[in-house]
mmCIF file of C-alpha atoms in Angstrom:
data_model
loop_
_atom_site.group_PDB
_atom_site.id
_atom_site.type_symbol
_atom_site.label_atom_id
_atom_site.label_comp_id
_atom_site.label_asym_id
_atom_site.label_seq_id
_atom_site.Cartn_x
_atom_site.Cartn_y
_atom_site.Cartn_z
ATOM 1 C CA UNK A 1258 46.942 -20.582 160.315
ATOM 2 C CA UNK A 1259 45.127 -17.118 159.382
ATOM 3 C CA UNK A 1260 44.006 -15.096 161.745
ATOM 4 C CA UNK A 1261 47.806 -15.109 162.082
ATOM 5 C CA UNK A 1262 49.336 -16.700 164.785
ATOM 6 C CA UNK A 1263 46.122 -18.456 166.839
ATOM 7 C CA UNK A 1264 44.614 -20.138 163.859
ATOM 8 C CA UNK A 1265 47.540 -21.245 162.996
ATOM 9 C CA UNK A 1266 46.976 -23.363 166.260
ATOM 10 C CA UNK A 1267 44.340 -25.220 164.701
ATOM 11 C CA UNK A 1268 46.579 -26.737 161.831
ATOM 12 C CA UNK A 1269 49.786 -27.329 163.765
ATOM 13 C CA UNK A 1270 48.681 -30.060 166.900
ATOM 14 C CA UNK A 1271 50.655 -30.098 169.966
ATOM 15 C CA UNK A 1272 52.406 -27.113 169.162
ATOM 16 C CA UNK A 1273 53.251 -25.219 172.460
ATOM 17 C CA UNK A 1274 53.606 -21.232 173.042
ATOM 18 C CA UNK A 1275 56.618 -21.432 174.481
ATOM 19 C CA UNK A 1276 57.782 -23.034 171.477
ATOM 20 C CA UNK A 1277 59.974 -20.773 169.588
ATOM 21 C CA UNK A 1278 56.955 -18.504 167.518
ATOM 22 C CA UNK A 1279 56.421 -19.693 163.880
ATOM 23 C CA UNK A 1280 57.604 -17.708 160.633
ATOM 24 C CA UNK A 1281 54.131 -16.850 158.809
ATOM 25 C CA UNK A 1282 53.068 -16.433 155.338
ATOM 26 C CA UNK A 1283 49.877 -14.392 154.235
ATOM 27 C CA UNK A 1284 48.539 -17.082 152.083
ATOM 28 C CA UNK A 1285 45.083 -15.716 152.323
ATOM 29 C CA UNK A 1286 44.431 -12.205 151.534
ATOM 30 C CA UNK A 1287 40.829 -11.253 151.139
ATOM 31 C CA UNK A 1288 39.358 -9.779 148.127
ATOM 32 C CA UNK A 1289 37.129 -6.740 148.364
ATOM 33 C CA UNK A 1290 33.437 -8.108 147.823
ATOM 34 C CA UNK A 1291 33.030 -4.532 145.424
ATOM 35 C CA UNK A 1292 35.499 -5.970 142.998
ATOM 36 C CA UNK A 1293 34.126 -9.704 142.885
ATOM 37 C CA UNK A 1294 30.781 -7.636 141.379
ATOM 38 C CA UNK A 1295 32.623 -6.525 138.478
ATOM 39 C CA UNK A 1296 33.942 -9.732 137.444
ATOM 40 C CA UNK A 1297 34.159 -10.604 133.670
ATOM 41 C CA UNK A 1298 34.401 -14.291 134.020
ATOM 42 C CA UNK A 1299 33.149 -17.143 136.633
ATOM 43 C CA UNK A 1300 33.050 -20.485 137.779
ATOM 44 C CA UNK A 1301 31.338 -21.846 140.707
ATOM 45 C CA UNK A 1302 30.102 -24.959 142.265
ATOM 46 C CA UNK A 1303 26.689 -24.884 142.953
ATOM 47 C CA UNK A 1304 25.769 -23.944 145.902
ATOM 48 C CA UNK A 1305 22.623 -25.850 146.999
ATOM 49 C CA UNK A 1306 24.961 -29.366 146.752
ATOM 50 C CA UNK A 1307 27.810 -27.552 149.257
ATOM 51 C CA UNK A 1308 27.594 -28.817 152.427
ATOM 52 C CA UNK A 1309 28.232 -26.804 155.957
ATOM 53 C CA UNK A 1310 31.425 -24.866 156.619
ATOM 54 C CA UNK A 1311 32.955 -27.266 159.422
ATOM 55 C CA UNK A 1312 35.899 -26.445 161.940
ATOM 56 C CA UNK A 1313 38.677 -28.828 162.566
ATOM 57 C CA UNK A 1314 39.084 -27.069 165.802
ATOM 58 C CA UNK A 1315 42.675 -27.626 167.213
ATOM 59 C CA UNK A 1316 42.822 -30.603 165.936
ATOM 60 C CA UNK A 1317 45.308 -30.965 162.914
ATOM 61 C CA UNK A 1318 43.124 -32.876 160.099
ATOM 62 C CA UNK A 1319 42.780 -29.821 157.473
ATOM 63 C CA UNK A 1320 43.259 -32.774 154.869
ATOM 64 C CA UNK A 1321 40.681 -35.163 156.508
ATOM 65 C CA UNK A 1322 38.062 -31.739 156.402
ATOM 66 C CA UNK A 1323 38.777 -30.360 153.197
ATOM 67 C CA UNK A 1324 37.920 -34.495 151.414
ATOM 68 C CA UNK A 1325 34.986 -34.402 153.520
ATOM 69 C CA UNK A 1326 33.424 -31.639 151.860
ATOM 70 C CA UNK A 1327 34.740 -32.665 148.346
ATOM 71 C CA UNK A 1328 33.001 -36.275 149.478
ATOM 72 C CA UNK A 1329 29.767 -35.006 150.917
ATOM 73 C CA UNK A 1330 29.252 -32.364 147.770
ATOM 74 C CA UNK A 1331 29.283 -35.175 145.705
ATOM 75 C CA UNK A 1332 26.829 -37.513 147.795
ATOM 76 C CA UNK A 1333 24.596 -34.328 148.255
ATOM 77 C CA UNK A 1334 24.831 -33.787 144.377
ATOM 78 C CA UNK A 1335 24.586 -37.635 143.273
ATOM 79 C CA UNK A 1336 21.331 -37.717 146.309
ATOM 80 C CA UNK A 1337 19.720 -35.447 144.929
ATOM 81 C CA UNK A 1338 20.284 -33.346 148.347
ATOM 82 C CA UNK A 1339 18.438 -29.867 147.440
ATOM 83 C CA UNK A 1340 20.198 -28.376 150.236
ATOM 84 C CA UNK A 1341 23.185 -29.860 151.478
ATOM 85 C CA UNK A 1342 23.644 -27.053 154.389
ATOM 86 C CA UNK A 1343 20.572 -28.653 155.955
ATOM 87 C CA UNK A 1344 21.181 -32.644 155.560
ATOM 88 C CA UNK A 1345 21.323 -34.606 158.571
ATOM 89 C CA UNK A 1346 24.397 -35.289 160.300
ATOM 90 C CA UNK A 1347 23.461 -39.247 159.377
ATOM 91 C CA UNK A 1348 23.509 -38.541 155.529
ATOM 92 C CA UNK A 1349 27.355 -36.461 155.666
ATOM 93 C CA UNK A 1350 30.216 -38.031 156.249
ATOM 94 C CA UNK A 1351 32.649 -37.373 159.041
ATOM 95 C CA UNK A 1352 35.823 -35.428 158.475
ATOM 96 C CA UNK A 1353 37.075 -37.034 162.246
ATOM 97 C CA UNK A 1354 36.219 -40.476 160.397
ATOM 98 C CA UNK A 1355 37.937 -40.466 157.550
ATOM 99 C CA UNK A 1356 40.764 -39.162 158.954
ATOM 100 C CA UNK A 1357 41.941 -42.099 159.886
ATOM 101 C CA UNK A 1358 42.355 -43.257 156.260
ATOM 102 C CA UNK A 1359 45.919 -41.281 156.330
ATOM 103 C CA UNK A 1360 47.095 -44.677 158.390
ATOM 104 C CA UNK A 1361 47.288 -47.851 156.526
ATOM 105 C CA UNK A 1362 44.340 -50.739 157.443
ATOM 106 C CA UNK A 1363 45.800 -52.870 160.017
ATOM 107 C CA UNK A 1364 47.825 -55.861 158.852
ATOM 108 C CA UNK A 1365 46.034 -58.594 157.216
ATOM 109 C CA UNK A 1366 42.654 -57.365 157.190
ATOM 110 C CA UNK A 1367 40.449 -55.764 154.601
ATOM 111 C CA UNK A 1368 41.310 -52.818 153.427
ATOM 112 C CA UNK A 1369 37.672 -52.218 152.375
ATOM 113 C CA UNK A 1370 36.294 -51.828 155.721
ATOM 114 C CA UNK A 1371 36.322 -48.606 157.923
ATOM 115 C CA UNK A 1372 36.998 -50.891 161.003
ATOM 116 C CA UNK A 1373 40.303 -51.885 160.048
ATOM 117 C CA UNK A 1374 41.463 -48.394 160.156
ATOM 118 C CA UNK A 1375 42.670 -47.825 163.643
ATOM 119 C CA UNK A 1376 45.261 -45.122 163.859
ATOM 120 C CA UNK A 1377 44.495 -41.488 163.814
ATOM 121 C CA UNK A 1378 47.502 -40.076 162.960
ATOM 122 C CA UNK A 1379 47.296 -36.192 162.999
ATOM 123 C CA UNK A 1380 51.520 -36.052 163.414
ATOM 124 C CA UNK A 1381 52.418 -37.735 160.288
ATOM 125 C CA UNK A 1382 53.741 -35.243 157.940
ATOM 126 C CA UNK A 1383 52.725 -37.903 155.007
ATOM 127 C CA UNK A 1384 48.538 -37.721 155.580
ATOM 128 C CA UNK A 1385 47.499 -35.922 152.635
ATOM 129 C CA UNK A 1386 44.019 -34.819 151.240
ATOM 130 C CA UNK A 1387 44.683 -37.131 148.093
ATOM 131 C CA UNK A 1388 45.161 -40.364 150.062
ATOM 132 C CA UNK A 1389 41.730 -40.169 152.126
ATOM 133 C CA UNK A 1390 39.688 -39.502 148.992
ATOM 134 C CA UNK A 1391 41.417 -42.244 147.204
ATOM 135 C CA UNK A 1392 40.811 -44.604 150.083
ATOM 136 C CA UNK A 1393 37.083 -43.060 151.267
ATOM 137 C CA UNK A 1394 35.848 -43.444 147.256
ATOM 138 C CA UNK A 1395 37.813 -46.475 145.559
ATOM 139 C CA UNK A 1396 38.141 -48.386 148.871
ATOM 140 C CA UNK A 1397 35.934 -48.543 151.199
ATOM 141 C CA UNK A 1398 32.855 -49.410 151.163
ATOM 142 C CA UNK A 1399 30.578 -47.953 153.974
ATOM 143 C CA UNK A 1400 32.085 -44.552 155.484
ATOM 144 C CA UNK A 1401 31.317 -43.198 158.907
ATOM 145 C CA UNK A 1402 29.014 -40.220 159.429
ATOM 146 C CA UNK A 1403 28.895 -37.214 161.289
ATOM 147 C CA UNK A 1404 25.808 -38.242 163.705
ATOM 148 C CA UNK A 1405 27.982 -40.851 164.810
ATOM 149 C CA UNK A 1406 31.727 -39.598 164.598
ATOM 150 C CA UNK A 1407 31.843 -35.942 165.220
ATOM 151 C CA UNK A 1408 34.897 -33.560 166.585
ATOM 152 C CA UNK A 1409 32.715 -30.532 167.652
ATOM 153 C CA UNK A 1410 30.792 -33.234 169.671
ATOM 154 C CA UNK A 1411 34.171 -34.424 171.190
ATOM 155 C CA UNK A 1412 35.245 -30.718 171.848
ATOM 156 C CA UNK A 1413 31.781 -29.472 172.985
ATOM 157 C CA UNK A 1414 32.433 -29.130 176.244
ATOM 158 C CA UNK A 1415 35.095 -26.238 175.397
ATOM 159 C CA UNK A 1416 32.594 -23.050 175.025
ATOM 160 C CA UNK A 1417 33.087 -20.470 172.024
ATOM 161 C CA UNK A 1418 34.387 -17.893 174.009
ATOM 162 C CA UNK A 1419 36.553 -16.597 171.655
ATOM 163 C CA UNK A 1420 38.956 -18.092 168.704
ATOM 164 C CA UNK A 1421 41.837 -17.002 170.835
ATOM 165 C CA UNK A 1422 41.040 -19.022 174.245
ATOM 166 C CA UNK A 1423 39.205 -21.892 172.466
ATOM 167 C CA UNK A 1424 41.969 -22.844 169.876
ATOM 168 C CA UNK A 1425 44.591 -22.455 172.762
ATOM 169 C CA UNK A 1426 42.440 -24.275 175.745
ATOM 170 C CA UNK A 1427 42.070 -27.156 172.793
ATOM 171 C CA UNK A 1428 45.754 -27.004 172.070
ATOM 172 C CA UNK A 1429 46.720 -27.727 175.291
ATOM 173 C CA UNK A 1430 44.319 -30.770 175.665
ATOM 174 C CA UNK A 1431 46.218 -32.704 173.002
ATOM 175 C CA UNK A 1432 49.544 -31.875 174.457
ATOM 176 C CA UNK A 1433 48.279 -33.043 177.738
ATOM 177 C CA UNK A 1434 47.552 -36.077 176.554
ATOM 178 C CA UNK A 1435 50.019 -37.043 173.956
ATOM 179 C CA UNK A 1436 52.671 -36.101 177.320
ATOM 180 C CA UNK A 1437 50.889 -38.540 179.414
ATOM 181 C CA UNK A 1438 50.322 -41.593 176.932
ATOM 182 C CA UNK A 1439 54.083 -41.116 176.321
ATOM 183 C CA UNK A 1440 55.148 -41.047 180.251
ATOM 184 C CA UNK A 1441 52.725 -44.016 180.820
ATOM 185 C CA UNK A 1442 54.082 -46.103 177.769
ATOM 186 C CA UNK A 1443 57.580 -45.406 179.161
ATOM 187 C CA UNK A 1444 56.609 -46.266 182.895
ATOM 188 C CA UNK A 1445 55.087 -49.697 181.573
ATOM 189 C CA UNK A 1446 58.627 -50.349 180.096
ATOM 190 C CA UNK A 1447 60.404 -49.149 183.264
ATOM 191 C CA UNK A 1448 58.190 -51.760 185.445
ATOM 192 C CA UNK A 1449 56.770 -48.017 187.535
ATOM 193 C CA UNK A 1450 53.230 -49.207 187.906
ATOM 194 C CA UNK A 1451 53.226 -45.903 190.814
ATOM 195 C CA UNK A 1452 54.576 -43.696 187.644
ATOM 196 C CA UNK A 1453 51.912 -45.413 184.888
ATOM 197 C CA UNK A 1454 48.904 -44.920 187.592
ATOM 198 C CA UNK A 1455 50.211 -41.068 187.798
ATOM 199 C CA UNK A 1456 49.597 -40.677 184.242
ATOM 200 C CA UNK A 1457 46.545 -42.156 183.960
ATOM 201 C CA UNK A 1458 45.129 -40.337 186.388
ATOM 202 C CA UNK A 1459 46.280 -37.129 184.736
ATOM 203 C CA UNK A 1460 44.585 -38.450 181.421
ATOM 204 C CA UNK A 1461 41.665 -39.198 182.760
ATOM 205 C CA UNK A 1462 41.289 -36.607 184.696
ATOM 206 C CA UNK A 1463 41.683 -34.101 181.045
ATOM 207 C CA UNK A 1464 39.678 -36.346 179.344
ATOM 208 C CA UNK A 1465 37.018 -36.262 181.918
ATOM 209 C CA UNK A 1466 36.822 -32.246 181.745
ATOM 210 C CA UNK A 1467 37.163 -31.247 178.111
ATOM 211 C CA UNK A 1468 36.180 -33.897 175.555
ATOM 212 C CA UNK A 1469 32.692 -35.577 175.024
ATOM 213 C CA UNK A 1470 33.369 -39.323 174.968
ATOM 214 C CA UNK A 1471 30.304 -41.001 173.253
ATOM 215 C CA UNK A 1472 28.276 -43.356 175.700
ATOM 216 C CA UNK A 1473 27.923 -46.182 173.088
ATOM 217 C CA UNK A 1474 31.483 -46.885 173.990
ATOM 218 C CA UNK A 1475 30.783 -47.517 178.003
ATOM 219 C CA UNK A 1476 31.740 -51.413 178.231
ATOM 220 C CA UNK A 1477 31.305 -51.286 181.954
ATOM 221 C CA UNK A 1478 28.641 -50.128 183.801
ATOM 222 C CA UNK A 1479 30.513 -50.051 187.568
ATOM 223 C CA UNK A 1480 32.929 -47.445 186.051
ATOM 224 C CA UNK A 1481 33.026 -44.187 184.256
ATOM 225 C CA UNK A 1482 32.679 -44.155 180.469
ATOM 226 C CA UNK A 1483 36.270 -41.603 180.081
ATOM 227 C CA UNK A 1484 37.787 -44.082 182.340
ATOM 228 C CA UNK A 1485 37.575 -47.080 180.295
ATOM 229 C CA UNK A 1486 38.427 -45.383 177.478
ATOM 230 C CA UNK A 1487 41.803 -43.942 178.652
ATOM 231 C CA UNK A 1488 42.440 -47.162 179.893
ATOM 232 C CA UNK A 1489 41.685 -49.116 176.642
ATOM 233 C CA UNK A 1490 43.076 -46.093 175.064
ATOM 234 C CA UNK A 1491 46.886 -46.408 176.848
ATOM 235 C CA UNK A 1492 47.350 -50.206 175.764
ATOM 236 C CA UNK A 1493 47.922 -49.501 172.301
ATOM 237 C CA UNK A 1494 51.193 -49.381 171.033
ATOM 238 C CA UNK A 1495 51.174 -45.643 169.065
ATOM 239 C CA UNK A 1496 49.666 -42.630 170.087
ATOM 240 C CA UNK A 1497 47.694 -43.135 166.645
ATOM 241 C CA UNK A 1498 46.354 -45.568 168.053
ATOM 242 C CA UNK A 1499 45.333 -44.580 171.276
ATOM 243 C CA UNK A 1500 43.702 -41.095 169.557
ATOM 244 C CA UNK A 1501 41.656 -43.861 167.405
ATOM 245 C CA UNK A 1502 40.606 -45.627 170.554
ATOM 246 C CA UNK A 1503 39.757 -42.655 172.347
ATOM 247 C CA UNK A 1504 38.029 -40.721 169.555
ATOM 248 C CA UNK A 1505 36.316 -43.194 167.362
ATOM 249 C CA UNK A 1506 33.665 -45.381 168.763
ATOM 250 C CA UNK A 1507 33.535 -48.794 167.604
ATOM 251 C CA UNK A 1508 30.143 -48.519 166.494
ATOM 252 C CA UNK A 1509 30.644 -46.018 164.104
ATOM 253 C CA UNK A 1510 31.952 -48.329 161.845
ATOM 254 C CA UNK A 1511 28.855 -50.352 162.174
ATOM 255 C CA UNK A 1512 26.546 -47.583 161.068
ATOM 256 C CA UNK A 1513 28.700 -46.156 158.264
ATOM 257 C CA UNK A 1514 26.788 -45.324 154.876
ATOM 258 C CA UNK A 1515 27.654 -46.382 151.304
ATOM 259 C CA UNK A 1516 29.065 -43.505 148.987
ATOM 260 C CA UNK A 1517 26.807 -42.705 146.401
ATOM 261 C CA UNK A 1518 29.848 -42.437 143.920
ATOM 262 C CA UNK A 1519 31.238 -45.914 144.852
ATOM 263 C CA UNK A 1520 32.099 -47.567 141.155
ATOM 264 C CA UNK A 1521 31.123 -44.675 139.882
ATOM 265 C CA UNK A 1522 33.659 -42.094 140.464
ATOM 266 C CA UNK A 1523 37.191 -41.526 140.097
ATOM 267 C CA UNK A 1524 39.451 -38.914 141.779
ATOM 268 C CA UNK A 1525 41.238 -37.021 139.839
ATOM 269 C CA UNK A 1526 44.991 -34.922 140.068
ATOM 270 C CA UNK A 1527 47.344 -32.470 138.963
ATOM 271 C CA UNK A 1528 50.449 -32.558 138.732
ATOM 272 C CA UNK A 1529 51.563 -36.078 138.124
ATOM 273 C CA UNK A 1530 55.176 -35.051 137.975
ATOM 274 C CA UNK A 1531 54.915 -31.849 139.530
ATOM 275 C CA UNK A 1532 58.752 -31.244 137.448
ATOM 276 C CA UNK A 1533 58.295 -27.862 136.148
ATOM 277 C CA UNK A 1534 54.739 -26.811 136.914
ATOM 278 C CA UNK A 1535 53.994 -23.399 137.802
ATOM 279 C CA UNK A 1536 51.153 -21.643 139.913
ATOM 280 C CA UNK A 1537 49.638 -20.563 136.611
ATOM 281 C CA UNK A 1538 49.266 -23.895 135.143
ATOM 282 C CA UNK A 1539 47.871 -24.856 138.652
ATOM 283 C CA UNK A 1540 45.325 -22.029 138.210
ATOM 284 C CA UNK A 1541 44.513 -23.235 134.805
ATOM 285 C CA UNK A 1542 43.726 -26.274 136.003
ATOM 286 C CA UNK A 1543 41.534 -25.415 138.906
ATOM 287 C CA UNK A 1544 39.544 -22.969 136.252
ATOM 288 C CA UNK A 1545 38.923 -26.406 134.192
ATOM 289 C CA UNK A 1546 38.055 -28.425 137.283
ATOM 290 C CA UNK A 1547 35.398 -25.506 138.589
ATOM 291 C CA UNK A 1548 34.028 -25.290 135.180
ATOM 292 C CA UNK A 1549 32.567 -28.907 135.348
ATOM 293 C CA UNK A 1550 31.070 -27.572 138.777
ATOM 294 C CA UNK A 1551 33.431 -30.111 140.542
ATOM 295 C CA UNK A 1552 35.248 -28.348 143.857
ATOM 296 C CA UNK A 1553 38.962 -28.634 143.824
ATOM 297 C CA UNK A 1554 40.732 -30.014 147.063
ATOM 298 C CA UNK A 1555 43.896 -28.138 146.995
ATOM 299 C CA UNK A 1556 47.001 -29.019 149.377
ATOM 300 C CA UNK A 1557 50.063 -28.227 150.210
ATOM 301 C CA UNK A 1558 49.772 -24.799 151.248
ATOM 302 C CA UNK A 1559 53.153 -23.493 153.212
ATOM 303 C CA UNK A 1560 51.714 -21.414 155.520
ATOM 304 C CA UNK A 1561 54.526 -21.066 158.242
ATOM 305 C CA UNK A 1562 58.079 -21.666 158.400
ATOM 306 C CA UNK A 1563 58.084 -21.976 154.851
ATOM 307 C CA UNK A 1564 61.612 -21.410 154.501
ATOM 308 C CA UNK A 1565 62.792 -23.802 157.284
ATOM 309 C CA UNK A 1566 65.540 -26.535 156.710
ATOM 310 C CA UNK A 1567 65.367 -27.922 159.855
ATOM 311 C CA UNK A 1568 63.974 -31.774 160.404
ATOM 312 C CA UNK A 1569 62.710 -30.916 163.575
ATOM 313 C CA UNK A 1570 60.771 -27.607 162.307
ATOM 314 C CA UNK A 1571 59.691 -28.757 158.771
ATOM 315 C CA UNK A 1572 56.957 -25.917 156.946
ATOM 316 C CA UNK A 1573 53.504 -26.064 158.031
ATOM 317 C CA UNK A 1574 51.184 -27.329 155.613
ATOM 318 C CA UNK A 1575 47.393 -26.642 154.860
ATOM 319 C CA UNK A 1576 44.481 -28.077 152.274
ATOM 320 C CA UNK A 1577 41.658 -26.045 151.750
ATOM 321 C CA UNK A 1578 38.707 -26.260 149.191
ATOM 322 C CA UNK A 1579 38.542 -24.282 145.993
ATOM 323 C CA UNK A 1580 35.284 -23.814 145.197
ATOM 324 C CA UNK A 1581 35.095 -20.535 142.630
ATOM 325 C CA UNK A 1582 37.155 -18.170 140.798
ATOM 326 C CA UNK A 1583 36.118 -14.819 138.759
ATOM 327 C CA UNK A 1584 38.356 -13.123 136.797
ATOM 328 C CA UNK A 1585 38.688 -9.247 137.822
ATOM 329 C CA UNK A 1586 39.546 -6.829 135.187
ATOM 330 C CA UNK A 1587 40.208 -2.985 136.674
ATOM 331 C CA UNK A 1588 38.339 -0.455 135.408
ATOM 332 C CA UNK A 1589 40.625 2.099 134.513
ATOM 333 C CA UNK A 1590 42.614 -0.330 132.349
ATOM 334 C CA UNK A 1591 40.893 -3.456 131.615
ATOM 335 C CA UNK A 1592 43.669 -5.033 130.502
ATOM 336 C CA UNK A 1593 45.108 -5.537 134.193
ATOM 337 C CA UNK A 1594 43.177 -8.711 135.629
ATOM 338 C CA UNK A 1595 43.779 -11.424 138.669
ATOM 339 C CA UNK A 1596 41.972 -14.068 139.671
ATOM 340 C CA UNK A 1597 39.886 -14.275 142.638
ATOM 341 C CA UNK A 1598 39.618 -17.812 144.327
ATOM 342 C CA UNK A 1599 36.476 -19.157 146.528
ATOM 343 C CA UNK A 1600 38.253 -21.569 149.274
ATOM 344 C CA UNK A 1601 35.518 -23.546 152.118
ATOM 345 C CA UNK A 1602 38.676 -23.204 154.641
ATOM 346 C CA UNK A 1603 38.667 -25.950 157.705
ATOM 347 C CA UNK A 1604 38.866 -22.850 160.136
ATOM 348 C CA UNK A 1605 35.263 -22.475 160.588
ATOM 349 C CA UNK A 1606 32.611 -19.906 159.506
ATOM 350 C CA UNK A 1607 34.174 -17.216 161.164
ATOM 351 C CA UNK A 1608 36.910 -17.141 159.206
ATOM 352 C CA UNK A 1609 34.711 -17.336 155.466
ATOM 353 C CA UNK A 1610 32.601 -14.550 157.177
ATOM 354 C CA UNK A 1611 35.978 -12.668 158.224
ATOM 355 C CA UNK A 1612 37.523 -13.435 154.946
ATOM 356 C CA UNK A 1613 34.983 -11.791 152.385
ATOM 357 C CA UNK A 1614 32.910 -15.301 152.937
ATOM 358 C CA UNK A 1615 35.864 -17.248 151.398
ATOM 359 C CA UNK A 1616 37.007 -14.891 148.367
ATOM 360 C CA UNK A 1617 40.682 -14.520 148.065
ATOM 361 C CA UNK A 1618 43.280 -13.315 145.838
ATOM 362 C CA UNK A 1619 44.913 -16.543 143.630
ATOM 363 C CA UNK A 1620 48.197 -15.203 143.135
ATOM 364 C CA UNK A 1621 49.231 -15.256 147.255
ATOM 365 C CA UNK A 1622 47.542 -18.682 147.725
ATOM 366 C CA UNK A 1623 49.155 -20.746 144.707
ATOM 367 C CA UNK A 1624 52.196 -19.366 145.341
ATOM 368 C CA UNK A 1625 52.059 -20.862 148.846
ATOM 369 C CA UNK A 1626 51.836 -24.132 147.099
ATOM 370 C CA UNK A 1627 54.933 -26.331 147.507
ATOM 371 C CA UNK A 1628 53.710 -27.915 144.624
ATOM 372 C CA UNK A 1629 54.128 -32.090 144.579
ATOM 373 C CA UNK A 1630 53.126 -34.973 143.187
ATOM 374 C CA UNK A 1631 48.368 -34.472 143.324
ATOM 375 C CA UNK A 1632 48.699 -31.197 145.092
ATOM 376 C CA UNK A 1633 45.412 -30.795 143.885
ATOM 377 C CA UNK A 1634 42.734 -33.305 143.635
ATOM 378 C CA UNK A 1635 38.714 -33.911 142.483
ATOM 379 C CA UNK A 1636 36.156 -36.446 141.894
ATOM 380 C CA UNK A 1637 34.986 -36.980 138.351
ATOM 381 C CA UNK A 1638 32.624 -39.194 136.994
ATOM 382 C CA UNK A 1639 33.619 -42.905 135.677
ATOM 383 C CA UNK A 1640 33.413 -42.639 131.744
#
C-alpha cells in the first residue's frame, strides 16, 4: 500500500490492473531522521528481542505478519534470544502459518491443534490481527515455524528484480490460480471433465513455474510433487482450502514449537467499545503499551478507497507494528510537538530503509484508523 500504488499490491490479493485504480491515502509519511535526534521523550521496544523485518510479498496476510512479530518478540524475549534478528528459522514462528488461524478449526475437532486449521483465507474481510494472536497464544498449543512454513520459500522462485515487477508477477500468480480453481470447481459441477482437465493443466502448469512447493509433501514418487498438490489442492470445497492444501505442508503441523508465553500471557486491547474514541486516546494508549517495552499490533489502517460505499469495493485495510514513539518539540517554539511512531511494516526492509527505517509521523497514521472493536492489540504478562 505505500510506495503508492504497487505496494499497495501486496495488501490487496487478486486485485487486477485493469481493475478500476484504487483511491489512496498517505497513511505513512516519513519523519526526518534530524528531528527524531531532538526528541524530548521516548519509548521503544528493545531491540535485541525484535525479530527480522519479513515481507508478506503479494500475498494479503498483513494481519498474519504483523502477530508474528508481536509472537516471536515475545518468545525471543521470554528465550532469552540475545538477538532475535539472528534466530533460526526453527525457533520463529511462521507468519504463512498462523495465518490460517483467521478460519475457524474444522468442525468437531480440537481447536488446540494447528492441524485442524485448514483454510487460508486471505479474501475474508473478517481475518484480523487480534483473532490470530488470540488463537496462536490462548489456543493452540504447538505453532508452526518458519523453517518449515515459509512464503519467501514458496515465492522464491520469483527473483527481486524490482518491487514493481515482483509484487505484480506475484499478483498475477494468485489470480491465475484462484480463476482456475473456480473454472475447475464449476466444470466438476457441469459434468466437463475436458473443461476441469483444462484448468488443471493451467494450474499446474503456474504452480510448476513460480512457487516452491516443499518436497515433504510428494505422496507419489511416479509423479511430480506440484502435480499432486494441485490435484489434492482442487478437491476441496473453498479456495481457502485449496490455498491451505497447496501452501501448508502437512508436516508442519507435526514439527510446530510450544509458545514460550502459553499460560502465561494474555493479549491485550483497546478499544473495547470503540463508541467515541479518538486517535489521541489511541496514541495514549500505544505510549502506555511501548512504555512496558511491549510492541503494539495496530490494525485497521484505511489505506485506499477509504471513502468507498460500495460492497463490492469496500476500503483497504492494513496492520502494522508499532514499535516506538518520541515526542518532537520544534526548536523555535517548543511548545509545538507531534509524535513520531516506529511501525515494523509487512512490506519488507525496503520499505523501513525507504521510510526513515520505520519512523513516521502519528497524526497521518491514527487517523487512517477506522477505529473498531481491538484495533489495537499486545501481549502482557498473566498477573
Amino acid at each position: 500500500m505505500r510506495t503508492l500504488f504497487l505496494t499497495l499490491i501486496v495488501v490487496i490479493p487478486f486485485y487486477s490492473s485493469a481493475q478500476t485504480a484504487m483511491k489512496l491515502n498517505d497513511w505513512a509519511v516519513p519523519v526526518k531522521l534530524e528531528d527524531l535526534k531532538s526528541a524530548k521523550e521516548n519509548a521503544e521496544i528493545e531491540k535485541k528481542f525484535t525479530p527480522p523485518i519479513t515481507s508478506q510479498d503479494s500475498l494479503g496476510i498483513c494481519y498474519a505478519s504483523a502477530a508474528a512479530t508481536v509472537i516471536n518478540y515475545e518468545m525471543c524475549k521470554l528465550g532469552k534470544i540475545e538477538d532475535c534478528k539472528s534466530a533460526p528459522e526453527s525457533k520463529r514462528i511462521s507468519s504463512l502459518g498462523i495465518a490460517r488461524y483467521s478460519s475457524d478449526a474444522d468442525a468437531g475437532k480440537l481447536k488446540q491443534i494447528d492441524k485442524n486449521y485448514s483454510k487460508l483465507d486471505v479474501e475474508s474481510l473478517r481475518a484480523n490481527g487480534n483473532t490470530i494472536l488470540n488463537v496462536a497464544t490462548q489456543r493452540v498449543i504447538k505453532l508452526p515455524t518458519e523453517q518449515c512454513s515459509s512464503l519467501d520459500r514458496v515465492l522464491s522462485k520469483n527473483p527481486v528484480l524490482s518491487n514493481t515487477e515482483v509484487k505484480g508477477a506475484q499478483a498475477a500468480i494468485w489470480e491465475s490460480l484462484k480463476s482456475d480453481y473456480d473454472n475447475y470447481r464449476k466444470a466438476i459441477a457441469d459434468k466437463c471433465d475436458e473443461c476441469a482437465s483444462k484448468y488443471y493443466e493451467s494450474a499446474k502448469e503456474t504452480v510448476s513455474k513460480n512457487l516452491k512447493i516443499e518436497e515433504d509433501q510428494k505422496v507419489d514418487s511416479k509423479l511430480r510433487n506440484d502435480s499432486v498438490k494441485v490435484l489434492q489442492a482442487f478437491q476441496r470445497d473453498s479456495y481457502a482450502g485449496a490455498l491451505n492444501a497447496l501452501l501448508y505442508p502437512e508436516e508442519c503441523s507435526k514439527s510446530a514449537i510450544p509458545f514460550a508465553g502459553y499460560g502465561k500471557t494474555d493479549v491485550e486491547s483497546f478499544p473495547v467499545d470503540p463508541a467515541g474514541v479518538t486517535s489521541g486516546q489511541m496514541l495514549d494508549e500505544i505510549k502506555k503499551v511501548l512504555q512496558k517495552k511491549q510492541p503494539v499490533l495496530l490494525e485497521d489502517i484505511c489505506v485506499a478507497d477509504c471513502d468507498s460505499k460500495d460492497p463490492k469495493n469496500p476500503p483497504k485495510t492494513h496492520a502494522v507494528v508499532v514499535a516506538g514513539y518520541r515526542k518532537i518539540c520544534s526548536k523555535k517554539d517548543p511548545t509545538r510537538c507531534r509524535t513520531a511512531l516506529k511501525v515494523i511494516n509487512s512490506y519488507g526492509a525496503s520499505w523501513q530503509k525507504a521510510n526513515s527505517d520505520g519512523w513516521i509521523e502519528s497524526e497521518p497514521l491514527l487517523g487512517s484508523v477506522r477505529i473498531s472493536n481491538a484495533s489495537m492489540s499486545w501481549l502482557s504478562p498473566r498477573p
